[in-house]
Each structure stands twice: as C-alpha cells, then as structure tokens.
mmCIF file of C-alpha atoms in Angstrom:
data_model
loop_
_atom_site.group_PDB
_atom_site.id
_atom_site.type_symbol
_atom_site.label_atom_id
_atom_site.label_comp_id
_atom_site.label_asym_id
_atom_site.label_seq_id
_atom_site.Cartn_x
_atom_site.Cartn_y
_atom_site.Cartn_z
ATOM 1 C CA MET A 1 -13.684 -23.512 -13.969
ATOM 2 C CA SER A 2 -11.106 -26.303 -13.644
ATOM 3 C CA ASN A 3 -11.095 -26.787 -17.427
ATOM 4 C CA MET A 4 -10.952 -23.084 -18.232
ATOM 5 C CA VAL A 5 -8.009 -20.722 -18.608
ATOM 6 C CA LYS A 6 -7.601 -18.691 -15.450
ATOM 7 C CA PRO A 7 -8.558 -15.023 -15.699
ATOM 8 C CA GLU A 8 -5.584 -12.709 -16.189
ATOM 9 C CA THR A 9 -6.104 -11.057 -12.801
ATOM 10 C CA ILE A 10 -5.778 -14.373 -10.984
ATOM 11 C CA GLN A 11 -2.678 -15.251 -13.016
ATOM 12 C CA VAL A 12 -1.080 -11.978 -11.938
ATOM 13 C CA MET A 13 -1.890 -12.742 -8.296
ATOM 14 C CA GLU A 14 -0.363 -16.202 -8.546
ATOM 15 C CA GLU A 15 2.732 -14.990 -10.394
ATOM 16 C CA ARG A 16 3.521 -12.176 -7.967
ATOM 17 C CA HIS A 17 6.402 -13.079 -5.676
ATOM 18 C CA SER A 18 8.781 -10.999 -3.598
ATOM 19 C CA VAL A 19 11.814 -10.170 -5.741
ATOM 20 C CA LYS A 20 14.937 -8.963 -3.970
ATOM 21 C CA VAL A 21 17.456 -8.691 -6.821
ATOM 22 C CA TYR A 22 16.806 -5.982 -9.414
ATOM 23 C CA GLU A 23 18.414 -4.596 -12.545
ATOM 24 C CA LYS A 24 20.278 -1.695 -10.985
ATOM 25 C CA GLY A 25 19.779 1.534 -12.884
ATOM 26 C CA TYR A 26 16.606 0.410 -14.653
ATOM 27 C CA ILE A 27 14.259 3.389 -15.041
ATOM 28 C CA ILE A 28 10.534 2.723 -14.991
ATOM 29 C CA PRO A 29 8.719 5.216 -17.235
ATOM 30 C CA GLN A 30 6.802 7.916 -15.396
ATOM 31 C CA GLU A 31 3.588 6.792 -17.074
ATOM 32 C CA ASP A 32 3.993 3.281 -15.665
ATOM 33 C CA MET A 33 4.794 4.636 -12.208
ATOM 34 C CA GLU A 34 1.638 6.731 -12.274
ATOM 35 C CA THR A 35 -0.423 3.747 -13.443
ATOM 36 C CA ILE A 36 0.890 1.695 -10.520
ATOM 37 C CA LEU A 37 0.207 4.463 -8.015
ATOM 38 C CA SER A 38 -3.245 5.130 -9.471
ATOM 39 C CA ALA A 39 -4.127 1.469 -8.992
ATOM 40 C CA ALA A 40 -2.935 1.682 -5.390
ATOM 41 C CA ASN A 41 -5.005 4.812 -4.876
ATOM 42 C CA ALA A 42 -8.100 3.000 -6.204
ATOM 43 C CA ALA A 43 -8.081 0.568 -3.263
ATOM 44 C CA PRO A 44 -11.169 0.251 -1.059
ATOM 45 C CA SER A 45 -11.217 1.861 2.368
ATOM 46 C CA ALA A 46 -13.526 2.026 5.362
ATOM 47 C CA TRP A 47 -15.975 4.923 5.017
ATOM 48 C CA ASN A 48 -14.011 5.802 1.842
ATOM 49 C CA LEU A 49 -11.574 7.752 4.011
ATOM 50 C CA GLN A 50 -8.596 6.644 1.878
ATOM 51 C CA HIS A 51 -6.236 6.132 4.810
ATOM 52 C CA TRP A 52 -2.954 6.363 2.877
ATOM 53 C CA LYS A 53 -0.224 8.509 1.471
ATOM 54 C CA PHE A 54 2.515 7.221 -0.839
ATOM 55 C CA LEU A 55 6.011 8.576 -0.304
ATOM 56 C CA VAL A 56 7.889 7.683 -3.495
ATOM 57 C CA ILE A 57 11.667 7.560 -3.215
ATOM 58 C CA ASP A 58 13.308 7.419 -6.640
ATOM 59 C CA ASP A 59 16.225 9.801 -6.217
ATOM 60 C CA GLU A 60 19.450 7.802 -5.995
ATOM 61 C CA ALA A 61 20.851 9.912 -3.167
ATOM 62 C CA LYS A 62 17.634 9.530 -1.163
ATOM 63 C CA LYS A 63 17.678 5.767 -1.696
ATOM 64 C CA GLN A 64 21.196 5.694 -0.297
ATOM 65 C CA GLU A 65 19.962 7.628 2.727
ATOM 66 C CA LEU A 66 17.147 5.124 3.154
ATOM 67 C CA LEU A 67 19.474 2.116 2.852
ATOM 68 C CA PRO A 68 20.800 2.051 6.450
ATOM 69 C CA ILE A 69 17.339 2.851 7.824
ATOM 70 C CA ALA A 70 16.129 -0.301 6.042
ATOM 71 C CA TYR A 71 18.998 -2.341 7.469
ATOM 72 C CA ASN A 72 20.995 -2.244 4.217
ATOM 73 C CA GLN A 73 18.612 -4.413 2.210
ATOM 74 C CA SER A 74 19.974 -4.233 -1.333
ATOM 75 C CA GLN A 75 16.552 -3.936 -2.963
ATOM 76 C CA ILE A 76 16.357 -0.413 -1.558
ATOM 77 C CA SER A 77 19.277 0.841 -3.619
ATOM 78 C CA ASP A 78 18.953 -1.478 -6.628
ATOM 79 C CA SER A 79 15.240 -1.134 -7.396
ATOM 80 C CA SER A 80 13.865 1.584 -9.649
ATOM 81 C CA PHE A 81 12.013 3.218 -6.776
ATOM 82 C CA VAL A 82 10.710 2.530 -3.302
ATOM 83 C CA VAL A 83 7.239 3.397 -2.065
ATOM 84 C CA ALA A 84 6.642 3.991 1.614
ATOM 85 C CA VAL A 85 2.968 3.254 2.219
ATOM 86 C CA LEU A 86 1.873 5.546 5.023
ATOM 87 C CA GLY A 87 -1.253 4.958 7.084
ATOM 88 C CA ASP A 88 -3.312 7.971 8.146
ATOM 89 C CA LEU A 89 -3.971 8.158 11.892
ATOM 90 C CA GLU A 90 -6.288 11.122 11.342
ATOM 91 C CA ALA A 91 -8.243 9.810 8.382
ATOM 92 C CA ASN A 92 -11.434 11.076 10.031
ATOM 93 C CA ARG A 93 -10.362 14.506 8.790
ATOM 94 C CA ASN A 94 -10.974 13.201 5.255
ATOM 95 C CA ALA A 95 -14.654 12.550 5.962
ATOM 96 C CA ALA A 96 -15.986 16.072 5.478
ATOM 97 C CA PRO A 97 -14.399 16.692 2.040
ATOM 98 C CA VAL A 98 -15.285 13.173 0.851
ATOM 99 C CA TYR A 99 -18.936 13.493 1.822
ATOM 100 C CA ASP A 100 -19.302 17.179 0.960
ATOM 101 C CA SER A 101 -18.599 16.311 -2.662
ATOM 102 C CA LEU A 102 -21.354 13.684 -2.564
ATOM 103 C CA VAL A 103 -23.803 16.190 -1.119
ATOM 104 C CA GLU A 104 -22.893 18.692 -3.837
ATOM 105 C CA ALA A 105 -23.404 15.998 -6.481
ATOM 106 C CA GLY A 106 -26.818 15.121 -5.052
ATOM 107 C CA SER A 107 -25.707 11.602 -4.147
ATOM 108 C CA MET A 108 -26.100 12.087 -0.390
ATOM 109 C CA THR A 109 -28.312 14.224 1.817
ATOM 110 C CA GLN A 110 -26.834 16.712 4.243
ATOM 111 C CA GLU A 111 -28.447 14.799 7.111
ATOM 112 C CA ILE A 112 -26.747 11.520 6.156
ATOM 113 C CA ARG A 113 -23.458 13.358 5.641
ATOM 114 C CA ASP A 114 -23.626 14.892 9.121
ATOM 115 C CA THR A 115 -24.543 11.562 10.721
ATOM 116 C CA LEU A 116 -21.626 9.772 9.082
ATOM 117 C CA VAL A 117 -19.099 12.478 9.933
ATOM 118 C CA ASN A 118 -20.210 12.435 13.563
ATOM 119 C CA GLN A 119 -19.979 8.627 13.681
ATOM 120 C CA ILE A 120 -16.491 8.667 12.211
ATOM 121 C CA ASN A 121 -15.229 11.395 14.529
ATOM 122 C CA GLY A 122 -16.670 9.476 17.458
ATOM 123 C CA ALA A 123 -14.899 6.274 16.427
ATOM 124 C CA TYR A 124 -11.604 8.138 16.056
ATOM 125 C CA GLN A 125 -11.646 9.161 19.686
ATOM 126 C CA SER A 126 -10.046 5.747 20.213
ATOM 127 C CA PRO A 127 -6.307 5.660 19.386
ATOM 128 C CA ASP A 128 -6.630 1.910 18.778
ATOM 129 C CA VAL A 129 -9.308 2.470 16.126
ATOM 130 C CA ALA A 130 -7.165 5.122 14.458
ATOM 131 C CA ARG A 131 -4.046 2.944 14.359
ATOM 132 C CA ASP A 132 -5.798 -0.286 13.374
ATOM 133 C CA SER A 133 -7.698 1.514 10.618
ATOM 134 C CA ALA A 134 -4.522 3.146 9.310
ATOM 135 C CA ASN A 135 -2.694 -0.172 9.091
ATOM 136 C CA ARG A 136 -5.626 -2.178 7.757
ATOM 137 C CA ASN A 137 -6.709 0.197 5.021
ATOM 138 C CA ALA A 138 -3.202 1.138 3.901
ATOM 139 C CA SER A 139 -2.558 -2.582 3.391
ATOM 140 C CA TYR A 140 -5.325 -2.708 0.771
ATOM 141 C CA ALA A 141 -3.532 0.010 -1.192
ATOM 142 C CA ALA A 142 -0.195 -1.785 -0.793
ATOM 143 C CA MET A 143 -1.541 -4.981 -2.311
ATOM 144 C CA ASN A 144 -3.109 -3.090 -5.213
ATOM 145 C CA LEU A 145 0.261 -1.466 -5.850
ATOM 146 C CA MET A 146 2.127 -4.758 -5.995
ATOM 147 C CA LEU A 147 -0.412 -6.417 -8.271
ATOM 148 C CA ALA A 148 -0.464 -3.431 -10.626
ATOM 149 C CA ALA A 149 3.319 -3.491 -10.862
ATOM 150 C CA LYS A 150 3.273 -7.194 -11.700
ATOM 151 C CA ALA A 151 0.575 -6.683 -14.317
ATOM 152 C CA LEU A 152 2.879 -4.174 -16.042
ATOM 153 C CA GLY A 153 5.821 -6.575 -15.992
ATOM 154 C CA TYR A 154 7.632 -5.265 -12.917
ATOM 155 C CA ASP A 155 8.372 -6.885 -9.600
ATOM 156 C CA THR A 156 8.124 -5.816 -5.985
ATOM 157 C CA CYS A 157 9.112 -6.731 -2.463
ATOM 158 C CA PRO A 158 7.153 -5.594 0.599
ATOM 159 C CA MET A 159 9.448 -4.795 3.523
ATOM 160 C CA GLY A 160 8.540 -4.450 7.155
ATOM 161 C CA GLY A 161 12.171 -4.535 8.229
ATOM 162 C CA PHE A 162 13.133 -0.900 8.753
ATOM 163 C CA ASP A 163 13.500 1.581 11.589
ATOM 164 C CA ALA A 164 10.126 3.327 11.499
ATOM 165 C CA ALA A 165 11.103 6.100 13.927
ATOM 166 C CA ALA A 166 14.292 6.876 12.016
ATOM 167 C CA PHE A 167 12.374 6.822 8.744
ATOM 168 C CA MET A 168 9.823 9.335 9.996
ATOM 169 C CA GLU A 169 12.508 11.659 11.301
ATOM 170 C CA HIS A 170 14.795 11.468 8.275
ATOM 171 C CA PHE A 171 12.047 11.901 5.682
ATOM 172 C CA ASN A 172 10.099 14.504 7.686
ATOM 173 C CA VAL A 173 6.928 12.398 7.873
ATOM 174 C CA PRO A 174 4.223 14.276 9.812
ATOM 175 C CA ALA A 175 3.063 12.637 13.038
ATOM 176 C CA ARG A 176 -0.348 12.173 11.412
ATOM 177 C CA TYR A 177 1.066 9.243 9.401
ATOM 178 C CA ILE A 178 2.687 5.931 10.270
ATOM 179 C CA PRO A 179 4.956 4.028 7.847
ATOM 180 C CA THR A 180 3.240 0.667 7.436
ATOM 181 C CA LEU A 181 5.740 -0.853 5.003
ATOM 182 C CA LEU A 182 8.217 -0.130 2.230
ATOM 183 C CA ILE A 183 7.745 -1.610 -1.243
ATOM 184 C CA SER A 184 10.615 -1.846 -3.705
ATOM 185 C CA VAL A 185 9.597 -1.714 -7.379
ATOM 186 C CA GLY A 186 11.818 -2.616 -10.305
ATOM 187 C CA LYS A 187 12.842 -5.035 -13.022
ATOM 188 C CA ALA A 188 13.880 -8.419 -11.661
ATOM 189 C CA ALA A 189 17.485 -9.450 -12.279
ATOM 190 C CA LYS A 190 16.912 -12.824 -10.631
ATOM 191 C CA PRO A 191 13.632 -14.653 -10.099
ATOM 192 C CA ALA A 192 12.088 -14.708 -6.653
ATOM 193 C CA TYR A 193 12.973 -17.547 -4.328
ATOM 194 C CA ALA A 194 10.496 -20.380 -4.579
ATOM 195 C CA SER A 195 7.882 -20.233 -1.852
ATOM 196 C CA GLY A 196 5.120 -22.662 -1.056
ATOM 197 C CA ARG A 197 1.676 -22.156 0.370
ATOM 198 C CA PHE A 198 -0.372 -24.221 2.780
ATOM 199 C CA SER A 199 -3.083 -26.237 1.072
ATOM 200 C CA LEU A 200 -6.658 -24.991 1.187
ATOM 201 C CA GLU A 201 -7.428 -27.905 3.499
ATOM 202 C CA GLU A 202 -4.961 -26.401 5.970
ATOM 203 C CA ALA A 203 -5.817 -22.742 5.351
ATOM 204 C CA VAL A 204 -9.607 -22.761 5.137
ATOM 205 C CA ILE A 205 -12.098 -23.338 7.961
ATOM 206 C CA LYS A 206 -15.769 -23.327 7.011
ATOM 207 C CA ASN A 207 -18.413 -21.781 9.245
ATOM 208 C CA SER A 208 -16.675 -22.319 12.581
ATOM 209 C CA PHE A 209 -13.594 -23.793 14.224
#
C-alpha cells in the first residue's frame, strides 16, 4: 500500500478541513445539494432507525436570523447554505415502518419484526439511550455530509458553538429532535487553517491500555 496511490475516498478524507471563509453569494446547484444530502442520508444507523433530520437553511434572511444564535460566526452568513443536523430522540417510532417494509418484501418474518420493535421500544424507555443514540447516529450522517461536499469540490465547517435552545425556538424545531451541530457548506475563499494530528503511536492503543 505504501507504494500505491491512495484511493480517492481516503484522499477526500485527508483533504477535508474546516473552512471558515467562503465566497459570499456563491450558489451551489440544487443537484449538488441533493447529492450531498443523499450521501448524508445514506449513513449507517443503529437498528437502521435513521436518527436524523436535516434542516437546510439557504435563504439569506434566515441565515441572518441564525447568525446571532450562532454567536455571529461569519461562515453562517457567507456560506452557500447551513445544515442543522438534528438527532431524533424518538427514533424508536421509525422501527415499525422500517421493518414493515422488510416484512412486505419477504426479507424479514413478522416474528422477527415484532421482536426487534419490542426490543427497541424497551431500550428507548431510557432517556439516556434516546439522547446518546440521537447524538451518536446523527454524527455518522454529519460526517458523510462533509465528505460528500468535499468530494464535489465544496468545503464545510462543523459548528457546535450555537445556542441550541434559541435555535429550536426560533426555527420551530419539534421537541422530538435535538440540534447536534450546524454545518456550513460553500466554496472556500481562503484555505483552512493548518491543523496537525497526533501520530498513530500517540492515538492508537492495541488490545488494551
């Protein structure tokens, strides 16, 4: 492998950095936006519950409304659009429709479907399970989104710095969902700041500490 050209997917992963300065006014074609969101929606999830919703904010007036909620970070207003990745606290409600379609297709028995739905509903009696699952699984979709954008020649910046309560109130987010992060998407006007990574010797522990 060391003498081979790296696969394109790995190159995209290594080239993705958080960009905070964008070409203001740059419009990403709708087709590209949908490709990015489709890639995000293809992310894996526990029990295939797909614990996410994507609130896309591309209207200039709405971005200006979001700006103070996100502590006036310029990438909010300057990027082409912002995606709020929402985690689903009630993703167990997705189980029945997900598994019913498998039963109808002959890919799953009714007995297995009922067992799984009961297991999932039982697990979701715990608020900690619901919240941890929402955050964890929505993060898979967020990473897919950023890599897809980079693969198409765009840049992103994940943002955890915003007033989540104010965001939910202002954008009428149902209590079922929690905003896990905001992701700005656009055309870079300046390259990302250089950032290093710990070596594998520092980052990797094999078998046990």
